[in-house]
Coordinates of C-alpha atoms (C1' of nucleotides) in Angstrom, one line a residue:
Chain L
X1 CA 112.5 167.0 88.1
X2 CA 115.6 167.2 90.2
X3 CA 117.1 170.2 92.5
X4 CA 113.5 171.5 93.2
X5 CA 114.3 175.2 95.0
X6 CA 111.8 174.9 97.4
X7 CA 112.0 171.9 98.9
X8 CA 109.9 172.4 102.2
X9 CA 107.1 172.5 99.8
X10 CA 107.9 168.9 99.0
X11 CA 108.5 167.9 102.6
X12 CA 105.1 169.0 103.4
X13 CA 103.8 167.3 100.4
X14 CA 105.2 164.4 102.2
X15 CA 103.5 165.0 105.4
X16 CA 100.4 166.2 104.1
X17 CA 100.0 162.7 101.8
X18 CA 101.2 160.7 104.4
X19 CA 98.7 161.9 107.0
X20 CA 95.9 161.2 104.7
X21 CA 96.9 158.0 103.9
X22 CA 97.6 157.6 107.8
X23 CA 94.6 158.7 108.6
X24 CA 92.5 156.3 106.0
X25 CA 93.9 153.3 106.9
X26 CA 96.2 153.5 110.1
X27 CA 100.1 153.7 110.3
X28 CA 101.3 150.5 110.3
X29 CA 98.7 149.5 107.2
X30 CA 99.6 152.7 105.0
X31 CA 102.9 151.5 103.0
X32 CA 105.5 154.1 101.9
X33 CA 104.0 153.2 98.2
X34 CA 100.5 154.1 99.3
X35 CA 102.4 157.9 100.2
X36 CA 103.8 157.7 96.9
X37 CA 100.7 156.6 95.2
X38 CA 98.8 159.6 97.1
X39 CA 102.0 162.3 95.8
X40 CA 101.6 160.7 92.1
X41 CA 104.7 162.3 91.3
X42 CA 107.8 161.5 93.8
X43 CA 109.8 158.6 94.3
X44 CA 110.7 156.5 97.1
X45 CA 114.1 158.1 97.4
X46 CA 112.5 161.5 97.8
X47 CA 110.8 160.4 100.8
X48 CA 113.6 158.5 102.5
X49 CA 116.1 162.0 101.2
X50 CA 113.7 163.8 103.3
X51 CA 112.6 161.3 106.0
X52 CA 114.8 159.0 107.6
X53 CA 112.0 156.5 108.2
X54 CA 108.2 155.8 108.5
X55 CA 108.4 156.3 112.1
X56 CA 110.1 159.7 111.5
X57 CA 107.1 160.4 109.0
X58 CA 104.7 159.9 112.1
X59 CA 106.8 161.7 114.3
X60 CA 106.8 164.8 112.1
X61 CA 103.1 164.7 111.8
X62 CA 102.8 164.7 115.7
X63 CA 105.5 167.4 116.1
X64 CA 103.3 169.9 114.2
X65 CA 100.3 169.0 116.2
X66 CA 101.4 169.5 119.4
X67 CA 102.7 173.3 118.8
X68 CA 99.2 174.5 119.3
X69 CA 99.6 173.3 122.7
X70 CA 103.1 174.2 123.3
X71 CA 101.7 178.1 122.7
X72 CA 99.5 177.9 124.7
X73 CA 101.9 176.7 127.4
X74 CA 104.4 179.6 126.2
X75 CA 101.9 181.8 127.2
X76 CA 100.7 180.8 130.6
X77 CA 103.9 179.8 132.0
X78 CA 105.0 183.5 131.5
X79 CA 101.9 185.3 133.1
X80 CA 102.6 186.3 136.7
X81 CA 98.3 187.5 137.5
X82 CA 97.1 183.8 137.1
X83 CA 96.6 181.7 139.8
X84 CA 97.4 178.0 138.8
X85 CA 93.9 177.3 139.0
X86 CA 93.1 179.8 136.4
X87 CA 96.1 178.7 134.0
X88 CA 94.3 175.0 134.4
X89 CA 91.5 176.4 133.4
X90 CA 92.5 178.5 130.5
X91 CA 94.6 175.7 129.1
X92 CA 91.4 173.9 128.3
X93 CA 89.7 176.7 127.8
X94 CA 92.0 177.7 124.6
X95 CA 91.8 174.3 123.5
X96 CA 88.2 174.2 123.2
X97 CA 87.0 177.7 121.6
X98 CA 89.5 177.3 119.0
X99 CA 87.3 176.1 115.8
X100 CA 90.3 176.0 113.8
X101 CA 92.4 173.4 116.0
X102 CA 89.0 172.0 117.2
X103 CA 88.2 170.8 113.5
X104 CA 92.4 169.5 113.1
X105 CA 91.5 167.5 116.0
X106 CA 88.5 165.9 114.8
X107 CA 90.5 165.4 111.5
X108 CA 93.7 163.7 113.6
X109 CA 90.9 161.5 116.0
X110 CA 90.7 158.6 113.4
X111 CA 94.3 158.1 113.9
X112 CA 93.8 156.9 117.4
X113 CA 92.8 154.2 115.9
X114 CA 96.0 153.1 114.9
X115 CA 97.7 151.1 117.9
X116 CA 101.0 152.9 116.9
X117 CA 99.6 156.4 116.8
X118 CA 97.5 155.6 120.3
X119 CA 100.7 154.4 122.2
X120 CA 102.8 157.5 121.3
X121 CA 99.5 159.6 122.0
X122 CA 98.9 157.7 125.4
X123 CA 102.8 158.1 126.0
X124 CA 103.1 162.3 125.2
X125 CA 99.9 162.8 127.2
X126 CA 100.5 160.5 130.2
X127 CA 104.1 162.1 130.2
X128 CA 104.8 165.9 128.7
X129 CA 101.3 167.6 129.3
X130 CA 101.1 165.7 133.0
X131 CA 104.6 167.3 133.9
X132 CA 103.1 170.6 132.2
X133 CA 99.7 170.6 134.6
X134 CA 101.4 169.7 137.7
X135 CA 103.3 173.1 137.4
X136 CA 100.1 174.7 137.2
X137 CA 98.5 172.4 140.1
X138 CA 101.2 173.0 142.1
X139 CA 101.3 176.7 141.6
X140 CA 97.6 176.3 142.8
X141 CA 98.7 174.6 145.7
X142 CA 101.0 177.4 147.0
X143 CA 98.8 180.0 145.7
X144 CA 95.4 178.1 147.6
X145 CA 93.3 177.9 144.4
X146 CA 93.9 174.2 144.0
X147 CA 94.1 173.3 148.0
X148 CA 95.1 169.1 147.2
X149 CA 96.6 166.7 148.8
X150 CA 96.8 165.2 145.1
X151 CA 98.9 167.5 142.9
X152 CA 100.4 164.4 140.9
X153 CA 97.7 162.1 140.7
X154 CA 95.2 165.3 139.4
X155 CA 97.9 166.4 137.0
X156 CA 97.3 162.8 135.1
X157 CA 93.5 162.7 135.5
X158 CA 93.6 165.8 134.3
X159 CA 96.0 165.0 131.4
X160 CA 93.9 161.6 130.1
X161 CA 91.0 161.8 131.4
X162 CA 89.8 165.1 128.8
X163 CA 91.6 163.7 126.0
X164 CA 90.1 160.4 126.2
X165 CA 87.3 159.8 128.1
X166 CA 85.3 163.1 127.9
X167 CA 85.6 163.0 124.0
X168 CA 83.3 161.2 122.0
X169 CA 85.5 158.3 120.1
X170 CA 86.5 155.8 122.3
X171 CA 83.8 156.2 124.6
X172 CA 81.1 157.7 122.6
X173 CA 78.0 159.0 124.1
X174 CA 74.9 161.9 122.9
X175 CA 75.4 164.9 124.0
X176 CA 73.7 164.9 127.4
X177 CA 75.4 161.6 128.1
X178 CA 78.6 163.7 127.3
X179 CA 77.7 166.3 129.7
X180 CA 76.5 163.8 132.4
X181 CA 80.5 162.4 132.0
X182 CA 82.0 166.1 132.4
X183 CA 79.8 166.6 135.8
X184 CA 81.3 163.5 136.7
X185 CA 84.2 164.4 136.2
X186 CA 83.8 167.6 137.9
X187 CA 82.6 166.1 141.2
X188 CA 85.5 163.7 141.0
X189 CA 87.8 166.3 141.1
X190 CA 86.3 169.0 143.6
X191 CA 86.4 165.8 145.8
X192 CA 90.2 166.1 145.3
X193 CA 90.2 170.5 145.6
X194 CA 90.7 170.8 142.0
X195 CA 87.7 172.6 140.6
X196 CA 88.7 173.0 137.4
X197 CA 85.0 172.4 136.0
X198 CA 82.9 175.5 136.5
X199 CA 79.9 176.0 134.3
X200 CA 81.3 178.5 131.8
X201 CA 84.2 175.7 131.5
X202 CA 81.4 172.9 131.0
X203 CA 79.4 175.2 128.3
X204 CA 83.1 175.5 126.6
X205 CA 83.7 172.0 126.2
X206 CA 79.9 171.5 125.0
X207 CA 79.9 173.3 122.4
X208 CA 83.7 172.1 121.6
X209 CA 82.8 169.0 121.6
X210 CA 79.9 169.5 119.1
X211 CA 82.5 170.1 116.9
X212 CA 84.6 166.9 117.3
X213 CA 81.8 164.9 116.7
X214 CA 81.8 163.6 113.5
X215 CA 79.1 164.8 111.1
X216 CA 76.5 162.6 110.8
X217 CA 77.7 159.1 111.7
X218 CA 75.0 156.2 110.8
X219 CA 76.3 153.5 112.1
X220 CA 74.5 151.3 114.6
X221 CA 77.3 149.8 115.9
X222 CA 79.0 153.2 118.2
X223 CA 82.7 152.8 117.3
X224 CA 83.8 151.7 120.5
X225 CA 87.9 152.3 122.2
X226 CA 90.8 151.5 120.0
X227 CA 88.5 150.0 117.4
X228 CA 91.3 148.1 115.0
X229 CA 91.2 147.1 111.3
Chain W
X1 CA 108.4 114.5 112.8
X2 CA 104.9 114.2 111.0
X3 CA 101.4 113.2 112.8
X4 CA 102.0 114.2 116.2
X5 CA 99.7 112.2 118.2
X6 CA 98.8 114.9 120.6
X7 CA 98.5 118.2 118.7
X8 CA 97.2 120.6 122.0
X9 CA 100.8 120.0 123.2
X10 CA 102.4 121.8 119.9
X11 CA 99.6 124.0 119.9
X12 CA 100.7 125.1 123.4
X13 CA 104.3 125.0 122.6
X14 CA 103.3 127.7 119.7
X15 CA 101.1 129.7 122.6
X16 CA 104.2 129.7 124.8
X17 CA 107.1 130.6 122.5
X18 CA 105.2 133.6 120.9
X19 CA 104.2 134.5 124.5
X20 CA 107.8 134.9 125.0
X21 CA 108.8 136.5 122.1
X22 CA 106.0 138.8 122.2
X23 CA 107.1 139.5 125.8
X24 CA 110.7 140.1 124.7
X25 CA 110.4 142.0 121.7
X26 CA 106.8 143.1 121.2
X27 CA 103.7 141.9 118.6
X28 CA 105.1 143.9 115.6
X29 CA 108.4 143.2 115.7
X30 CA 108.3 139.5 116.6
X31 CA 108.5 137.5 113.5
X32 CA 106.9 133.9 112.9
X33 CA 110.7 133.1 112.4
X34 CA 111.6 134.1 115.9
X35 CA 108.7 132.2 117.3
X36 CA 110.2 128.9 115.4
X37 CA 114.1 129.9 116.3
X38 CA 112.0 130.2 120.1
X39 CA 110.6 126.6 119.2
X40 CA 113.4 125.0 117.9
X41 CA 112.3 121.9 115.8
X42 CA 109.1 123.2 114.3
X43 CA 108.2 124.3 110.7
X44 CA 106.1 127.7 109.4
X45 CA 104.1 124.9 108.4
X46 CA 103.1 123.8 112.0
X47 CA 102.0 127.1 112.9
X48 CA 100.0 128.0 109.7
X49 CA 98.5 124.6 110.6
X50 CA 97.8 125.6 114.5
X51 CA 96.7 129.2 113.7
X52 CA 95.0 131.3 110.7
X53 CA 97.4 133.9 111.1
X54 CA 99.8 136.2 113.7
X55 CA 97.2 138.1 115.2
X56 CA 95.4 134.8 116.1
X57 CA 97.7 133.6 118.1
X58 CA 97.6 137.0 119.4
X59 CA 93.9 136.2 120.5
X60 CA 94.5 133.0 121.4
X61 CA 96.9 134.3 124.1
X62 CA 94.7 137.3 125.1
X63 CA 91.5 134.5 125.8
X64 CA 93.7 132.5 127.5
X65 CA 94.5 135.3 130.0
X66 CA 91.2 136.4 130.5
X67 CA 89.9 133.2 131.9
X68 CA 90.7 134.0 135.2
X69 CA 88.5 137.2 135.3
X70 CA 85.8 135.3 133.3
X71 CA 85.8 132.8 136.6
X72 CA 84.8 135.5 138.9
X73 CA 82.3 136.8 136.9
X74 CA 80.5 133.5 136.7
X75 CA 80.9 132.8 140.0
X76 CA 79.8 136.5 141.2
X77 CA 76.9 136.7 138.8
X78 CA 74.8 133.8 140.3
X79 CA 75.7 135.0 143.8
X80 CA 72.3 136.7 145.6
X81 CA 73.1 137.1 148.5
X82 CA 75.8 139.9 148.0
X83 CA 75.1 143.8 147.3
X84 CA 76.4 145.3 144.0
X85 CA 79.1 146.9 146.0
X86 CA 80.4 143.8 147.6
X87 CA 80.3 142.2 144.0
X88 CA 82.6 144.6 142.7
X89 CA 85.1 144.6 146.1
X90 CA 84.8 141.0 145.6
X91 CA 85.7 141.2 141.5
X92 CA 89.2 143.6 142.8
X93 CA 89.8 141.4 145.7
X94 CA 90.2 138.4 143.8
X95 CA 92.1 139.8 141.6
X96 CA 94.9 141.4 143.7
X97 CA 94.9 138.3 145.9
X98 CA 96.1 135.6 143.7
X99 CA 99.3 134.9 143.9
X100 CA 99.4 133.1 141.0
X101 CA 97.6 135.0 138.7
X102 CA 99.4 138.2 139.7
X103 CA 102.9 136.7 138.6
X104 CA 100.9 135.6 135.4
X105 CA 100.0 139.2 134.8
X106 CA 103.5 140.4 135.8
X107 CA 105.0 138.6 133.1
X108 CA 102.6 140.3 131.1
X109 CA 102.7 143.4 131.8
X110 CA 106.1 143.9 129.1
X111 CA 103.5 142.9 126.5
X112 CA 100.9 145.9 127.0
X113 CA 104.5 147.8 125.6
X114 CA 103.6 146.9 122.5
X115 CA 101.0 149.0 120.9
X116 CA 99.0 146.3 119.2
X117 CA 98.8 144.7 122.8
X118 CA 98.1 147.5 124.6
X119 CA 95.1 148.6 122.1
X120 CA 93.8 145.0 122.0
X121 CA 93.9 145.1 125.8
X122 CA 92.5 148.9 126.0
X123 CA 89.2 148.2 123.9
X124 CA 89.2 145.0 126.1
X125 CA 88.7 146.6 129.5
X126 CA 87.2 149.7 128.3
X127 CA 84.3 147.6 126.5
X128 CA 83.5 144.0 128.0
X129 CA 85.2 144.7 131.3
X130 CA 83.4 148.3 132.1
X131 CA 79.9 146.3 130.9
X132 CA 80.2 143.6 133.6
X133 CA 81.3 146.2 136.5
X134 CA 78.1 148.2 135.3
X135 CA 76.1 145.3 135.5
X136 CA 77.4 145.2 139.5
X137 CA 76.8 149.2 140.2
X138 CA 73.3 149.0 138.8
X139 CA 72.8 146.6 141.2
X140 CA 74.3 148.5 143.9
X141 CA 71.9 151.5 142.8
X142 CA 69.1 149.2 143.1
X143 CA 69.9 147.8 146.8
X144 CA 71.5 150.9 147.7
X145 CA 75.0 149.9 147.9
X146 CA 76.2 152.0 145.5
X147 CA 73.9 155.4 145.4
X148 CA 75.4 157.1 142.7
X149 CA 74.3 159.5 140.0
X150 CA 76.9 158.4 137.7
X151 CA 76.8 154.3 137.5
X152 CA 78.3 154.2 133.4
X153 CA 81.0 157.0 134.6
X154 CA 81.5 154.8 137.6
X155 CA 82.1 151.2 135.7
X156 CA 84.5 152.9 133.0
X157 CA 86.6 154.7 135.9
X158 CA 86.5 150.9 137.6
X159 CA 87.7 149.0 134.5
X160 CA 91.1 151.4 133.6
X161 CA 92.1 152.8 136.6
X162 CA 92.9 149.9 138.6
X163 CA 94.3 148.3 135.0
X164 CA 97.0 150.7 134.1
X165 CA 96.8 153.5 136.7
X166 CA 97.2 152.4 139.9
X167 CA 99.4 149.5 138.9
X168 CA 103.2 150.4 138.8
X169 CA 103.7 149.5 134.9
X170 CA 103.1 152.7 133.0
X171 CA 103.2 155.4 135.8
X172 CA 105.9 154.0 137.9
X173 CA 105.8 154.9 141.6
X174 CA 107.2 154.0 145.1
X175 CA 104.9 151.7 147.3
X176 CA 103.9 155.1 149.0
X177 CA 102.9 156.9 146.4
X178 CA 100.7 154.3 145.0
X179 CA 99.1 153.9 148.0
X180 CA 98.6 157.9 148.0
X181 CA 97.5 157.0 144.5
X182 CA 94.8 154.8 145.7
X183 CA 93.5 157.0 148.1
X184 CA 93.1 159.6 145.6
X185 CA 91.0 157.0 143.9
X186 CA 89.0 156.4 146.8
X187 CA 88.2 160.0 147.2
X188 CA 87.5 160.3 143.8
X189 CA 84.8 157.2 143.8
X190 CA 83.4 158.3 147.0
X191 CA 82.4 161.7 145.7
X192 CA 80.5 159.7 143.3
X193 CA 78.9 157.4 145.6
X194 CA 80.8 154.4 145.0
X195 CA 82.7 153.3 147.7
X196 CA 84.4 150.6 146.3
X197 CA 87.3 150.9 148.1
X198 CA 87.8 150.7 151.8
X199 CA 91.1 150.2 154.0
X200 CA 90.3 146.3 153.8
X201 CA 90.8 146.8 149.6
X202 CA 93.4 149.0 149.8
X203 CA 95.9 146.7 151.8
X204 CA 95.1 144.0 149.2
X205 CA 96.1 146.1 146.3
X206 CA 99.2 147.0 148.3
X207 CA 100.4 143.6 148.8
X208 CA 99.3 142.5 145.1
X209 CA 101.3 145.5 144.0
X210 CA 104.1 144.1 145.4
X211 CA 104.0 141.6 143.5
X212 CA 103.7 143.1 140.5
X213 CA 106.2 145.6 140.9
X214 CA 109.5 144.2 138.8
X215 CA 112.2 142.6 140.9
X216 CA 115.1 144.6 141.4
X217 CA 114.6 146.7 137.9
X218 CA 118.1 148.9 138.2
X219 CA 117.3 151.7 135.2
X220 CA 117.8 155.5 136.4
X221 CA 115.1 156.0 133.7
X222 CA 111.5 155.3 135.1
X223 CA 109.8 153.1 132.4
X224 CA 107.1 155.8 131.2
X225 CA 103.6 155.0 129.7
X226 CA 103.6 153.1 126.5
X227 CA 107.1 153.1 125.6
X228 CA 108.4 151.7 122.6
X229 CA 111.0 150.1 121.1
Chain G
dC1 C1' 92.5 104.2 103.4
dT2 C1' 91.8 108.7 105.1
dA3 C1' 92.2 112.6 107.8
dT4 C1' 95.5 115.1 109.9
dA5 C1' 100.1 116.9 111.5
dC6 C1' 103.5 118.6 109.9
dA7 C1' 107.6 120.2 106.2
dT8 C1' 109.3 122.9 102.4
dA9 C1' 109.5 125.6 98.5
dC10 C1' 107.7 129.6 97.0
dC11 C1' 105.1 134.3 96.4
dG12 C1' 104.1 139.2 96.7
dT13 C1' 105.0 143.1 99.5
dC14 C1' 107.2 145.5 102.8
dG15 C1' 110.7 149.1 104.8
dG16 C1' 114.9 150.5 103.6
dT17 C1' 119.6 151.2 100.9
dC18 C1' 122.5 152.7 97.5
dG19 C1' 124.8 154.3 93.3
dG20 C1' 123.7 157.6 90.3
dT21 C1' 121.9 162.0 88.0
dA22 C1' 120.2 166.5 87.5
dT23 C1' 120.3 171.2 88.9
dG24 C1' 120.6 175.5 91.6
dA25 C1' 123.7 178.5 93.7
dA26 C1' 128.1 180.1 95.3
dA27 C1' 132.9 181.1 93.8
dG28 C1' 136.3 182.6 90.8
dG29 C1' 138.4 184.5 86.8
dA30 C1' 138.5 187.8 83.0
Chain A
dT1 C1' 129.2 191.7 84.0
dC2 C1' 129.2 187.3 82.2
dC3 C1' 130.8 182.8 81.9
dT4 C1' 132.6 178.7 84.0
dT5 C1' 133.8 175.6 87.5
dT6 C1' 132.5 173.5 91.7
dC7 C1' 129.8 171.6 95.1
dA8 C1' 126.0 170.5 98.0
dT9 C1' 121.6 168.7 97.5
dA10 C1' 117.0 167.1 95.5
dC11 C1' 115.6 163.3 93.7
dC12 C1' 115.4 158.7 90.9
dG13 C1' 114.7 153.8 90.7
dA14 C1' 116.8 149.3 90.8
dC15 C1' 117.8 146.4 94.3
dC16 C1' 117.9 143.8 99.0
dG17 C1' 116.7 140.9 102.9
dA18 C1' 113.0 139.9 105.6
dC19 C1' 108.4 139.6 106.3
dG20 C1' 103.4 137.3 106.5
dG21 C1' 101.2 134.0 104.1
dT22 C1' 100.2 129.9 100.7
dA23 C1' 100.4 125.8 97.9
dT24 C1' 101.7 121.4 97.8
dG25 C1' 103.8 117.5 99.3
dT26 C1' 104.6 113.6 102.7
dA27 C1' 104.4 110.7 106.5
dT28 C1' 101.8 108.7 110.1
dA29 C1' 98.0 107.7 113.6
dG30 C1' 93.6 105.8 113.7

DNA sequence: CTATACATACCGTCGGTCGGTATGAAAGGA
DNA sequence: TCCTTTCATACCGACCGACGGTATGTATAG
């Protein structure tokens, strides 16, 4: 059983039976024995040879969810016919027609529900993908199709507000309760000369959002924001 | 040591050494030990005997603090003689006013670090606080104070912004750029037809900001949203 | 006398460590 | 070319201290 040749396979062995425990019962209640119970056939010292801690487990997992987004970046930040405007709204754009990732996402949003995995979550969006926006605001701002006097402040509304409010699972809503909080949105930020929200955009995160919404949920009780235990 | 005649007083002793633990190192990694080193002269005992378990004395803090926003309400909700609008003004203006209470929340603030804190207080504002704001813009719809299409958008916008947007804790800020913070709020809520905040409003969360902000915090390295450890 | 306010010894589980073992692959000699 | 030596590494599993929580005992106020 020792000296296996391949052993990426087993690292993502790791990852993959640590995100489903993760995302069954939370971080901080999934114990490195529940992994090992999920594997069936590794020990605790192949996880801590390939892991230096739980943390680094979780920081793995969020590591290969984020390079989705980090291509997408790659690819704007190189194009010289955008205006920023239009690299705002192809960033969300991308993010929403993509069934693939749409359907990882729905898979990653019980996670929020960890406090643990919410705080870094809050922290990467509130921090990386704000800096990342205000490059495109600002490039809108010297290029005129984002005319604010708010480059900053839009960059973080624009960062949290789609990942977290528009998205049915801490504030859950039907669907034309959903689309009633994206024209909100909208007007909120054309008040502030950043019209990110046209209708194409709107139809985009419709049907996107169609997709994150869990199939079939029964529950009286709407799971309401950062629902623990 | 044994039959205390006055049990509150240890229980309160508990409250305030894991307040100050949890201040200093965070829920998770605060141990019931630290909170009887914190103590002194108390047994694991004492505290099973106060409190069921960690997290309730975790809830027991968290009701404690929100008995000062429970007094507005109760004092605004009876009130017929102001508009939905001034409710809300009035709900904000309190707030940011009391001296006291703001240095109560600054020494909180290091708690909503912690990622079982900040979730507990998360699902706090975004559920019963956003409900009781809503309560106040559907009254404004219905005298005309607060016109707006969008009175659920409105209340949720209302009960996290203000909490961990505009307040210098997780996106840090000089006093100018909260206050261009602020004004990008107003902008924002007046597109929506909820004017909540007016230059009267504005100068109060200046000078509560003030007192919020840390005193004389020295690191190169802004404190960022959620950070850990 | 009884209910209660504690103290203390103890339990199962946790994240993490550590000495050890098995093996693949490179290196070297013939 | 084949065999052997060497070494880095994949993995094992017993063990550790600390943790949250419990069971039971004891002293005292009422």
């Amino acid at each position: 059983m020792a000296r296996n040749a391949h052993p990426e396979v087993t690292r993502q062995r790791i990852l993959d039976a640590a995100r489903a425990q993760f995302a069954a019962k939370g971080f901080e209640k999934t114990s490195i024995q529940d992994i090992l119970n999920e594997l069936g056939d590794l020990s605790k010292g192949a996880i801590y040879h390939h892991f230096a801690s739980k943390e680094a487990i979780l920081d793995a997992l969020s590591n290969q969810d984020m390079e989705f987004t980090e291509n997408i970046f790659a690819r704007l930040d190189s194009d010289k016919t955008m205006s920023g405007l239009q690299k705002l709204q192809e960033t969300m754009r991308s993010t929403m027609r993509d069934k693939q990732h749409l359907t990882a996402i729905r898979a990653l949003l019980p996670q929020l529900d960890d406090p643990t995995t919410l705080a870094a979550n809050l922290r990467h969006w509130g921090n990386e993908l704000s800096q990342q926006l205000l490059v495109y605001i600002e490039e809108g701002v010297a290029d005129g199709s984002t005319p604010t006097q708010y480059p900053r402040e839009a960059a973080q509304m624009l960062a949290l507000l789609p990942n977290y409010w528009l998205i049915p699972h801490f504030f859950p809503g039907t669907p034309s309760e959903l689309r009633h909080r994206i024209e909100c949105l909208e007007a909120m930020l054309e008040a502030i000369n950043v019209p990110v929200f046209d209708d194409a955009l709107i139809d985009d995160f419709m049907t996107g959002i169609a997709v994150l919404a869990a199939p079939s949920n029964e529950s009286t009780e709407a799971p309401q924001i950062a629902t623990e235990q």
